CSV table of C-alpha atoms in Angstrom, one decimal:
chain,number,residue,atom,x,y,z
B,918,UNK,CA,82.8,70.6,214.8
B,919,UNK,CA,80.8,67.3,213.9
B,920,UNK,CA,78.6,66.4,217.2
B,921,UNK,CA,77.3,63.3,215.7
B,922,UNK,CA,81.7,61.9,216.0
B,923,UNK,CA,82.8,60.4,218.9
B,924,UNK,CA,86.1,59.4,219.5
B,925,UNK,CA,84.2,55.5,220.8
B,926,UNK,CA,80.8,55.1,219.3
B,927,UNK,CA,78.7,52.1,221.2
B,928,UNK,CA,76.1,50.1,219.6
B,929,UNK,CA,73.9,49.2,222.3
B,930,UNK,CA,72.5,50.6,225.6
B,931,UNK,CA,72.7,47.7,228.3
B,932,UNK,CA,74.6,46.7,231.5
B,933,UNK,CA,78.0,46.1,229.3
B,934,UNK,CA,77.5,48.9,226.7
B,935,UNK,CA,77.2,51.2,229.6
B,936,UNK,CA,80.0,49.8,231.6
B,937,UNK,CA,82.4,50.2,228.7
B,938,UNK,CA,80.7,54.1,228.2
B,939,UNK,CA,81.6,55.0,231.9
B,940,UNK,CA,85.2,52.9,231.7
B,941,UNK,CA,86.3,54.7,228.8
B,942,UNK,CA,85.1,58.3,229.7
B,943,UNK,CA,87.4,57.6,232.8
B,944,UNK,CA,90.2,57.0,230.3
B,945,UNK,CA,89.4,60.3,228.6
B,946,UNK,CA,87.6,59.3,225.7
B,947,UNK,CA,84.6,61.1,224.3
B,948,UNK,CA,81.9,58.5,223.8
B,949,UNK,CA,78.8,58.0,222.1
B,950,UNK,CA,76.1,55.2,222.8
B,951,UNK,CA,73.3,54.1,220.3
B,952,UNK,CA,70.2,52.2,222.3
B,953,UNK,CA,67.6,50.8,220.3
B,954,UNK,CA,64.6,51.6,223.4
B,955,UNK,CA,65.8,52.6,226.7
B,956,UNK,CA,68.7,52.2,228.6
B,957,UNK,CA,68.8,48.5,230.1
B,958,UNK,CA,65.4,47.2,229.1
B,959,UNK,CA,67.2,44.3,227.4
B,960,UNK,CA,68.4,41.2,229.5
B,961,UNK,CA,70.1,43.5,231.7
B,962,UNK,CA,66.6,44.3,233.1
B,963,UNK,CA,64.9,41.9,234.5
B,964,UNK,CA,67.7,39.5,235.5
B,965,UNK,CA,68.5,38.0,239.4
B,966,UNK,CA,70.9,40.7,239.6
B,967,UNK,CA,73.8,38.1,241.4
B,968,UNK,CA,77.4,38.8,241.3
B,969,UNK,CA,78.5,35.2,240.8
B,970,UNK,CA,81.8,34.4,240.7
B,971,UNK,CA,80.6,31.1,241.8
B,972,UNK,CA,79.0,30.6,238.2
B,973,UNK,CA,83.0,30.1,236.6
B,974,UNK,CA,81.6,26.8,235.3
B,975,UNK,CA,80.0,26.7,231.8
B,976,UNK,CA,77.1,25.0,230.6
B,977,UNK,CA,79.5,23.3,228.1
B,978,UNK,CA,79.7,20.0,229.9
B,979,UNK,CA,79.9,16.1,229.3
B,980,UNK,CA,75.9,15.3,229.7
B,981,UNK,CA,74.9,18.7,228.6
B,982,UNK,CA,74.0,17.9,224.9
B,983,UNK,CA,71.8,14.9,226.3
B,984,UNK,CA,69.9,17.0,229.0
B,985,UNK,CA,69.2,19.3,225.9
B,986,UNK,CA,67.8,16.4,223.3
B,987,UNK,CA,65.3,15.3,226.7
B,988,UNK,CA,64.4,18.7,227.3
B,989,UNK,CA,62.9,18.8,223.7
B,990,UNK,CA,59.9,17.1,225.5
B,991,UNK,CA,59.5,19.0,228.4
B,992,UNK,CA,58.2,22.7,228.0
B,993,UNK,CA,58.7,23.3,231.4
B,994,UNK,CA,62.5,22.1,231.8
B,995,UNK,CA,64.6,24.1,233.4
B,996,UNK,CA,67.1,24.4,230.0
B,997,UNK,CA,64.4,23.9,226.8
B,998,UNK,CA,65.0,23.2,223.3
B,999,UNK,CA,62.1,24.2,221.0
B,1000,UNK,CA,61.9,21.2,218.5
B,1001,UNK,CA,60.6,23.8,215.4
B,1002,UNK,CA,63.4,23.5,212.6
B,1003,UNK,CA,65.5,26.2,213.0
B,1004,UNK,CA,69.2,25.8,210.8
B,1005,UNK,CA,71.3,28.5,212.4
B,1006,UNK,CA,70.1,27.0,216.4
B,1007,UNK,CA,71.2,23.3,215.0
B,1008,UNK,CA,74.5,24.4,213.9
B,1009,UNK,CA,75.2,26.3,216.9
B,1010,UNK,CA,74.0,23.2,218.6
B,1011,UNK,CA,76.6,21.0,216.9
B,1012,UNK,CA,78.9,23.6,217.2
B,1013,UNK,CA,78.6,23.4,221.0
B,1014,UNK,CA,78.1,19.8,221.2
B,1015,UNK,CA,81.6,19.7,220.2
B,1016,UNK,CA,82.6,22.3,223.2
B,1017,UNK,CA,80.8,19.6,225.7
B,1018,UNK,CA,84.5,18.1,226.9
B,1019,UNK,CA,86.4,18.1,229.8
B,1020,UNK,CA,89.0,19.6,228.6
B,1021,UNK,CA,86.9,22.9,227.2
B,1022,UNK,CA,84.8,22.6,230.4
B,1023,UNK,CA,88.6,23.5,232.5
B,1024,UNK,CA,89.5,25.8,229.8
B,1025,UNK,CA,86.4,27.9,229.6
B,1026,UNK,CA,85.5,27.8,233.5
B,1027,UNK,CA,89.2,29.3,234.2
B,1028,UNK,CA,88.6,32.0,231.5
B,1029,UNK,CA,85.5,33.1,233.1
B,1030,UNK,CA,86.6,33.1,236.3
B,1031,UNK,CA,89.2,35.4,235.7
B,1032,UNK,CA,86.6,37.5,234.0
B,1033,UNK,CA,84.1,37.3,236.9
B,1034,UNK,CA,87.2,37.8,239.8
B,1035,UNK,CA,88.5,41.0,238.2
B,1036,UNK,CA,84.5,42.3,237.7
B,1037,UNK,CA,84.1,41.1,241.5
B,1038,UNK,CA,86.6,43.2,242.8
B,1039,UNK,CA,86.0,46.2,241.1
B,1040,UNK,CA,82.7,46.1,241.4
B,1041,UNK,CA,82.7,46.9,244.7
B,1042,UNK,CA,84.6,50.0,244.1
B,1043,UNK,CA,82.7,50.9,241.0
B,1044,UNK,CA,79.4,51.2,243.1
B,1045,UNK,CA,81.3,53.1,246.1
B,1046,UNK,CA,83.3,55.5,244.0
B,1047,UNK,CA,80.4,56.9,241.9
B,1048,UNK,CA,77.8,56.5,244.7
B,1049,UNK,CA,75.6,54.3,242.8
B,1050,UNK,CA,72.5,53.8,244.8
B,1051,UNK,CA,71.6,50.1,243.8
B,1052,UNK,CA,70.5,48.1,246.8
B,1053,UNK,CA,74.3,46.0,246.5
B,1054,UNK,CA,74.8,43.7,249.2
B,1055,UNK,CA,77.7,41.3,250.0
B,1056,UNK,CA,75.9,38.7,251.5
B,1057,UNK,CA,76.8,35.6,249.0
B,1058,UNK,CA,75.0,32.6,247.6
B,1059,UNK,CA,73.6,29.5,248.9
B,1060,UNK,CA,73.3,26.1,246.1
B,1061,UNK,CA,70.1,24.3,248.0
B,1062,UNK,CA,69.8,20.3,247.2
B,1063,UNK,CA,67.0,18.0,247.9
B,1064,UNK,CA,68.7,15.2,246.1
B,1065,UNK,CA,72.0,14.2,247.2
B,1066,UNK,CA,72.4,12.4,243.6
B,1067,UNK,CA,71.9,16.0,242.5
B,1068,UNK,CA,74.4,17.6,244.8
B,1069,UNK,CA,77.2,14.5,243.9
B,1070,UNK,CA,76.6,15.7,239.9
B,1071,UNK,CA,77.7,19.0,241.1
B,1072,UNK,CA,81.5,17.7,242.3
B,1073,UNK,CA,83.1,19.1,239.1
B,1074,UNK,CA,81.5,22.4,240.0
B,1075,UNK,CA,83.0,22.5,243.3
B,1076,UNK,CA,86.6,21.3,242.3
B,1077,UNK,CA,86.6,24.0,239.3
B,1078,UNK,CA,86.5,26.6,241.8
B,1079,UNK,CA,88.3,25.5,244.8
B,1080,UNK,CA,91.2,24.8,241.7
B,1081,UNK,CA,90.3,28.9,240.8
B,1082,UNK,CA,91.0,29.5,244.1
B,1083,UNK,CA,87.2,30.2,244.9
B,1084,UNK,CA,86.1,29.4,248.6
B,1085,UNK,CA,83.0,27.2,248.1
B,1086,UNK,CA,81.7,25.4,251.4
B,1087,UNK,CA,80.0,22.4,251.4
B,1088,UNK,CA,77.3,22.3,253.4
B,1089,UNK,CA,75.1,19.5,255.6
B,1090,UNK,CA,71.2,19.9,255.1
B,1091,UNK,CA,70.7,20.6,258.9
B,1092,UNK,CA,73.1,23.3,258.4
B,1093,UNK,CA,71.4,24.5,255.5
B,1094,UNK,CA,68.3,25.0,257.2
B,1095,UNK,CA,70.1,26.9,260.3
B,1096,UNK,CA,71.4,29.1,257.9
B,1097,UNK,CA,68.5,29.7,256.1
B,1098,UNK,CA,64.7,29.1,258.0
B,1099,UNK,CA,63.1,30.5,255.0
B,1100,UNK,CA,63.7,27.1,253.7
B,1101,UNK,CA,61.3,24.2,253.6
B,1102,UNK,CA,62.5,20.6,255.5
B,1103,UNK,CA,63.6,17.9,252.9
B,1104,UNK,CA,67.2,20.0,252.3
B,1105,UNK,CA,70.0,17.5,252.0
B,1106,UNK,CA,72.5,19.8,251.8
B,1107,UNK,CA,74.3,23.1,249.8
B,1108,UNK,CA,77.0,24.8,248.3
B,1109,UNK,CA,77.9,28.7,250.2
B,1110,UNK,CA,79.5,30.8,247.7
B,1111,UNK,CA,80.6,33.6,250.5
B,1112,UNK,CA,82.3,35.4,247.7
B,1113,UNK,CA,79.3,36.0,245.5
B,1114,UNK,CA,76.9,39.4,245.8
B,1115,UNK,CA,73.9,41.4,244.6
B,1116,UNK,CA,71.9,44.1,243.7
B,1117,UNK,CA,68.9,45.5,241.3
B,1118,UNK,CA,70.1,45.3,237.9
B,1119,UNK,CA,67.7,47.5,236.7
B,1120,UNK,CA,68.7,50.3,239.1
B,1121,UNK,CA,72.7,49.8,238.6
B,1122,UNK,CA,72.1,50.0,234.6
B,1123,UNK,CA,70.0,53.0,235.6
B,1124,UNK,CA,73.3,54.3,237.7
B,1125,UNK,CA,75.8,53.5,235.1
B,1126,UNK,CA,73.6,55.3,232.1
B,1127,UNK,CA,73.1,58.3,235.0
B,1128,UNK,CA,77.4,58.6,235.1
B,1129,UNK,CA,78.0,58.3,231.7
B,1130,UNK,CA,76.3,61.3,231.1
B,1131,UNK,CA,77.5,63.3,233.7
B,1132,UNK,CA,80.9,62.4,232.7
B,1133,UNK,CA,80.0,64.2,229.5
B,1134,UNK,CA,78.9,60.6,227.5
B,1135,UNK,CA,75.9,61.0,225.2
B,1136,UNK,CA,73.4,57.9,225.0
B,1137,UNK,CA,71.3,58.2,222.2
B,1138,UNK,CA,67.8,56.1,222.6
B,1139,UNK,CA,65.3,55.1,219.5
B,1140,UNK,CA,68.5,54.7,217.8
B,1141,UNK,CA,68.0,51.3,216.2
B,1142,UNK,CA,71.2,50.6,214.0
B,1143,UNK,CA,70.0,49.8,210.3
B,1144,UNK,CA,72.9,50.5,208.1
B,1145,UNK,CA,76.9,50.6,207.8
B,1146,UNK,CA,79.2,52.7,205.8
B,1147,UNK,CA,82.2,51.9,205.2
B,1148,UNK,CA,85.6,53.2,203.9
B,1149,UNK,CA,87.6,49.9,203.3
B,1150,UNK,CA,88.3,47.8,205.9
B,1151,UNK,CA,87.1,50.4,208.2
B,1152,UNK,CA,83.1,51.5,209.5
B,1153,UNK,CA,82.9,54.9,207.9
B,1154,UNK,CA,79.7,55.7,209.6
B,1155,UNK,CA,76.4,53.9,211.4
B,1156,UNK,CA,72.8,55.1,210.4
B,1157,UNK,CA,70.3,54.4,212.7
B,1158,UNK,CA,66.7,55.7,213.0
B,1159,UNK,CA,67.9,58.2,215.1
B,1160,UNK,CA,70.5,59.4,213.1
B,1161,UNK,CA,73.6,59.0,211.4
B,1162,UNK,CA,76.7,59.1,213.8
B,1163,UNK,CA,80.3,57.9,213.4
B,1164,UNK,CA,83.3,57.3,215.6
B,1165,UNK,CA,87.2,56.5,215.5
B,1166,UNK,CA,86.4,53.2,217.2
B,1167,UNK,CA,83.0,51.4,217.2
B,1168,UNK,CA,82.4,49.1,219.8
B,1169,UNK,CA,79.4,46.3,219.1
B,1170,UNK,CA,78.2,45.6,222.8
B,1171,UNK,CA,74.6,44.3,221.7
B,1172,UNK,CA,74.1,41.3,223.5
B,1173,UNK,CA,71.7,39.0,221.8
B,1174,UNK,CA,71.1,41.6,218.9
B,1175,UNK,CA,74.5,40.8,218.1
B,1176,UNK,CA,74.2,38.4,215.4
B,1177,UNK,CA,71.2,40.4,213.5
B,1178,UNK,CA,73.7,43.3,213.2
B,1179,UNK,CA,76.8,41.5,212.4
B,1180,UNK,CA,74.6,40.4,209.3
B,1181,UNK,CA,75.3,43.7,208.3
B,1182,UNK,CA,78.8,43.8,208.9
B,1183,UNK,CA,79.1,40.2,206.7
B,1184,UNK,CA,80.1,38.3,209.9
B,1185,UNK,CA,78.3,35.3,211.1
B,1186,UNK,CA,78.5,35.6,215.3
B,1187,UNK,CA,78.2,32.0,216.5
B,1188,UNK,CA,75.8,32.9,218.8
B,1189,UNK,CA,72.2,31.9,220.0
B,1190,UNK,CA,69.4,34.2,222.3
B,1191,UNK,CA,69.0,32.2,225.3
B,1192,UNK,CA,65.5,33.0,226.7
B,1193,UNK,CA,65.1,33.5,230.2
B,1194,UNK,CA,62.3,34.7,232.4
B,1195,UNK,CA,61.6,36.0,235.5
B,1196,UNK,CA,58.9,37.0,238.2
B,1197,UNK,CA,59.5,39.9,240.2
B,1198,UNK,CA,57.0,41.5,243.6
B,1199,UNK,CA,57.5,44.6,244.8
B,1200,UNK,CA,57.9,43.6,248.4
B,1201,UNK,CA,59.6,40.5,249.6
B,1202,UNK,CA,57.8,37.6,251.6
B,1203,UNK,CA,57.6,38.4,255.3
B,1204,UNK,CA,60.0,35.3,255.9
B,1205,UNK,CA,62.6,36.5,253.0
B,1206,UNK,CA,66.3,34.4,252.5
B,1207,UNK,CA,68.9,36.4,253.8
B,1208,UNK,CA,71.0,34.9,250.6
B,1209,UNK,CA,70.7,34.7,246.8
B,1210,UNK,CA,69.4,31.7,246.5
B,1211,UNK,CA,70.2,28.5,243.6
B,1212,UNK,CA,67.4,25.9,243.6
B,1213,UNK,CA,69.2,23.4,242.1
B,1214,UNK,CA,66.9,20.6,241.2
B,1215,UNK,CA,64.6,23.2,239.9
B,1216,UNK,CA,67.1,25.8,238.8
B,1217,UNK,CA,65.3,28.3,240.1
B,1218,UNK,CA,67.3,31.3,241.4
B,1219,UNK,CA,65.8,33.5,244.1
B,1220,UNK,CA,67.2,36.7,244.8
B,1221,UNK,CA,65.7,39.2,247.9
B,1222,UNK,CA,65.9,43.0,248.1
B,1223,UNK,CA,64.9,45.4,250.3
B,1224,UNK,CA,62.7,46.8,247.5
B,1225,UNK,CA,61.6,43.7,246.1
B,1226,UNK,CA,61.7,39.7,245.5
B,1227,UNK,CA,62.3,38.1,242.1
B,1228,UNK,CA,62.5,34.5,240.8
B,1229,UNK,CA,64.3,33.4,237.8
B,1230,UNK,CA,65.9,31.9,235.5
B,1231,UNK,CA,65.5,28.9,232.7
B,1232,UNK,CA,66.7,28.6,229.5
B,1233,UNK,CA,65.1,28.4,226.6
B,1234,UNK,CA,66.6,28.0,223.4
B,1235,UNK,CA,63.6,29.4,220.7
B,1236,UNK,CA,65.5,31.6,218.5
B,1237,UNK,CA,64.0,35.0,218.5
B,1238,UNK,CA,60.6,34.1,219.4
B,1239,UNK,CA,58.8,37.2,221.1
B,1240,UNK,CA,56.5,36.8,224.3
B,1241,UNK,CA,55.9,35.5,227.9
B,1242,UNK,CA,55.4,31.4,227.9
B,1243,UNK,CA,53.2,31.2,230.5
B,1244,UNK,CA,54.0,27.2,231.2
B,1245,UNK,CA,58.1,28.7,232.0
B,1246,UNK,CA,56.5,30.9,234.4
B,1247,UNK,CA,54.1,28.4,235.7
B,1248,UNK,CA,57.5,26.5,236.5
B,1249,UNK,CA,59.5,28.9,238.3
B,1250,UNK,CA,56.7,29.3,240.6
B,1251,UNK,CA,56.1,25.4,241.4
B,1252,UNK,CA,60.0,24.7,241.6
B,1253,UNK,CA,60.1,28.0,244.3
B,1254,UNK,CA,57.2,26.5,246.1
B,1255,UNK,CA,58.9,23.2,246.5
B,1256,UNK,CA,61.8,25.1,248.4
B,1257,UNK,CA,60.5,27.9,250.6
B,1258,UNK,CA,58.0,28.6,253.3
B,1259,UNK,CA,56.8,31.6,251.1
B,1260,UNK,CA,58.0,31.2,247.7
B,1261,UNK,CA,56.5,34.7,246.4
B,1262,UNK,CA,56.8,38.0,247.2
B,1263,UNK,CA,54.0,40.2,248.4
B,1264,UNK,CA,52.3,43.8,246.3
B,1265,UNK,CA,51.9,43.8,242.9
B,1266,UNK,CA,53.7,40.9,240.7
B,1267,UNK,CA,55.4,41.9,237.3
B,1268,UNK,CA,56.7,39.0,234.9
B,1269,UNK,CA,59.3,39.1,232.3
B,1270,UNK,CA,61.3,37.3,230.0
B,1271,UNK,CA,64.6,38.2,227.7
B,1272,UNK,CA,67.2,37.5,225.9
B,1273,UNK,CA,70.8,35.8,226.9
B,1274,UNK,CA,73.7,36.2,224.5
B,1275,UNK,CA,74.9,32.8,224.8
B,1276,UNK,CA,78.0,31.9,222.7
B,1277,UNK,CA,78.9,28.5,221.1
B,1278,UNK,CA,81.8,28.2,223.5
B,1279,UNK,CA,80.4,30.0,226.7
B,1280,UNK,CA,83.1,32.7,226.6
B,1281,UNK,CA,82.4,36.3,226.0
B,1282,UNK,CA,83.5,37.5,222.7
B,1283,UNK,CA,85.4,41.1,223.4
B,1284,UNK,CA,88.6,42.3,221.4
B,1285,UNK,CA,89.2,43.9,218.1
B,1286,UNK,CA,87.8,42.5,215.3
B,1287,UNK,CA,89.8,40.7,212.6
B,1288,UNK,CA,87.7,41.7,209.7
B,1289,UNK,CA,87.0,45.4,210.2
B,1290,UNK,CA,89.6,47.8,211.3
B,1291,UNK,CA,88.0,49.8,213.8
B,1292,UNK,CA,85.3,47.3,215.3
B,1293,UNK,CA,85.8,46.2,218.9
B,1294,UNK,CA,83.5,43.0,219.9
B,1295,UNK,CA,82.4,43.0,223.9
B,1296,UNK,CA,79.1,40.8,223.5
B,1297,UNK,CA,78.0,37.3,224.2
B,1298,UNK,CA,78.1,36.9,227.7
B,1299,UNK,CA,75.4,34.6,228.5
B,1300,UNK,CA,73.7,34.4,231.5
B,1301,UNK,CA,76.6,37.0,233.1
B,1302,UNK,CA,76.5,40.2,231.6
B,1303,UNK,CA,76.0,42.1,235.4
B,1304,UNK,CA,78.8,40.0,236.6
B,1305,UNK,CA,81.2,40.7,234.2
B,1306,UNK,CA,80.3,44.3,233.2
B,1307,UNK,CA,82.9,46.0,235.7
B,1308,UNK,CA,85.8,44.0,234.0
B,1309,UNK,CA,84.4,44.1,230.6
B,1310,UNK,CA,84.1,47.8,230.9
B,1311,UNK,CA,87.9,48.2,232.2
B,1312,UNK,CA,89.2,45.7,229.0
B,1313,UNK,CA,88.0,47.7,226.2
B,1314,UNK,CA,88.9,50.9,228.1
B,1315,UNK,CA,92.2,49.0,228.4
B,1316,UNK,CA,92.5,48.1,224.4
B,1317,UNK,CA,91.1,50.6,223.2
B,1318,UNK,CA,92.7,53.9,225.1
B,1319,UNK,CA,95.4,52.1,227.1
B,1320,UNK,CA,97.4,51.2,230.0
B,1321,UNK,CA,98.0,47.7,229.4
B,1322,UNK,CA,95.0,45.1,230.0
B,1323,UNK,CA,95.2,43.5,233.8
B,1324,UNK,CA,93.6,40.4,232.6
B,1325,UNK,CA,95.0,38.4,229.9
B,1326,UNK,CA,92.3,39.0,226.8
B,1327,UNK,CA,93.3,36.3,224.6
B,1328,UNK,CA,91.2,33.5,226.0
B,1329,UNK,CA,87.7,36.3,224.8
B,1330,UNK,CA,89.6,37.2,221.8
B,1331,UNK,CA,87.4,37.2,218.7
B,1332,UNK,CA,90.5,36.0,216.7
B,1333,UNK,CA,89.6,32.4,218.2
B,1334,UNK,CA,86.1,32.5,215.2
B,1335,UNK,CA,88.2,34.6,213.0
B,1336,UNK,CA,85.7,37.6,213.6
């Protein structure tokens, strides 16, 4: 018997590597997954952890591409540009520029929210059904506005979703500050999300990576993938530097690795690492939000735990420049304080920053690939990789080892950049 073959071998270790692991164990499928570290220290780390069904609408936008070309003077914007010359970020850049219509805006929002209602509703289940211990809470999220101008911008937000069929509640700022006395005065108003949820990212990876191997899944960690064989059309093998291993089906699920890898596979992902960061205490303020909070002026999002407090956010597009930027954190901080009575947590204070997979068109790529005959894609999805992991999970396990796919995949297919 060959232990190093897997009936479903999975390049990469995070939130939607694992949820695909666990989904197609279910189905009956052995599986195999190659992490480069550890389980989940990627972007599925040291994220806000919100189930946002709420965030349907993509950053591909009229106005977007300008908001972009002014952040290139602003290190602290909430989405940054770094103006260093950088060929494959400008034609992505053009490539999305293109993407910034109305029409794409519709297309793509309705897309995701299927994506993010399916992942909503199993999530749920998911955590309850495998007793995952990781602090989830339906207890939605709360848009906060201290410019009305700010809050009339976001209209085409609020019509996407109520046109999803999304319950979205505009708000009054007195009501605002009922809701929430954690809150600083100078609210004009908000946008509930009752719909939307949370939990620790870090500990539900940890869960997930926890099931897949009591279901029998092996996840192999140091296991940095370096090399493809192939047999025609088809990955023979995958060496990595902790071994070689092979599968019937090989599933790339490496978020904003992605791209460096498919370089080895002769495919050009149009994809870019979205930098975010966050700050994260290990005990929340004394007067802690009872919701997941959206700063939006600031975009600052602020999520509270009973374990903990984090802020986060930003977006910074710097290719795959390493390191904390202390000015992005510096920001986060400053746009908190502008918001809340006590805009940090209390105990020791860890920062981060990571990578988003963001795609050209702000859809998740997942589906078989057109170029090699036994490569399934489930990667690029953004800023939403913990709220779409439950349904990403269930549509591989659907295409790859059956029944029939609930949700429609064509809109994610990878057929759309001939992939």
């Amino acid at each position: 018997m060959d232990r190093s073959r897997s009936d479903v071998l999975i390049m990469g270790g995070g939130v939607i590597g694992l949820a695909c692991a666990l989904y197609l164990l279910k189905a009956g499928a052995s599986v195999r997954v190659l992490e480069q570290g550890l389980p989940g220290n990627g972007a599925s780390h040291g994220n806000c952890g919100t189930i946002t069904p709420s965030h349907a609408g993509p950053l591909t936008m009229p106005g977007m591409v300008g908001t972009a070309l002014r952040s290139l003077l602003r290190r602290d914007a909430p989405l940054y540009v770094n103006p260093r010359p950088d060929p494959a970020r400008a034609r992505w850049m053009l490539d999305f520029a293109r993407h910034c219509t109305w029409r794409d805006y519709h297309y793509a929002g309705a897309a995701r929210g299927a994506l993010l209602n399916r992942s909503r509703a199993l999530l749920g289940e998911l955590i309850a059904d495998e007793g995952m211990a990781c602090e989830f809470e339906e207890v939605g999220e709360l848009y906060v506005y201290r410019d009305g101008r700010t809050m009339q911008g976001d209209r085409p937000h609020v019509e996407l979703l109520r046109r999803l069929g999304m319950d979205v509640r505009v708000l009054k700022g007195d009501d605002v500050l009922a809701l929430e006395p954690a809150l600083r005065d100078g609210v004009v108003g908000g946008l509930l999300h009752p719909g939307d949820a949370r939990l620790r990212p870090d500990r539900y990876v940890a869960e997930l990576a926890r099931r897949v191997r009591e279901l029998g899944g092996a996840i192999e960690t140091g296991a940095r993938v370096d090399e493809f064989v192939f047999d025609g059309e088809r990955i023979s093998h995958v060496r990595t530097t902790g071994g070689v291993f092979s599968g019937d089906r090989v599933v790339m699920a490496l978020g904003a690795w992605s791209p460096l890898v498919g370089k080895l596979l002769d495919i050009r992902l149009p994809m870019q690492p979205g930098k975010g960061y966050s700050l994260t205490w290990d005990q929340p303020p004394e007067r802690v939000p009872t919701h997941s909070l959206v700063l939006r002026e600031a975009a600052v999002c602020v999520t509270p735990w009973v374990s903990g407090f984090r802020l986060g956010s930003t977006m910074e597009f710097s290719g795959f420049a390493e390191g904390l930027n202390p000015i992005r954190l510096d920001a986060l901080r400053r746009g908190a304080a502008t918001y809340l009575h006590e805009p940090e947590g209390r105990g020791e204070m860890v920062p981060w920053w990571g990578w988003r997979p963001m795609s050209v068109d702000e859809l998740p790529i997942i589906g078989p690939s057109t170029r090699w005959s036994n490569l399934t894609y489930a990667t690029a999805h953004g800023m939403l990789g913990i709220s779409m992991s439950a349904a990403t999970g269930e549509l591989v396990a659907n295409l790859l080892a059956g029944p029939a796919p609930v949700l429609d995949p064509t809109p994610y297919s990878p057929s759309r950049f001939d992939l």
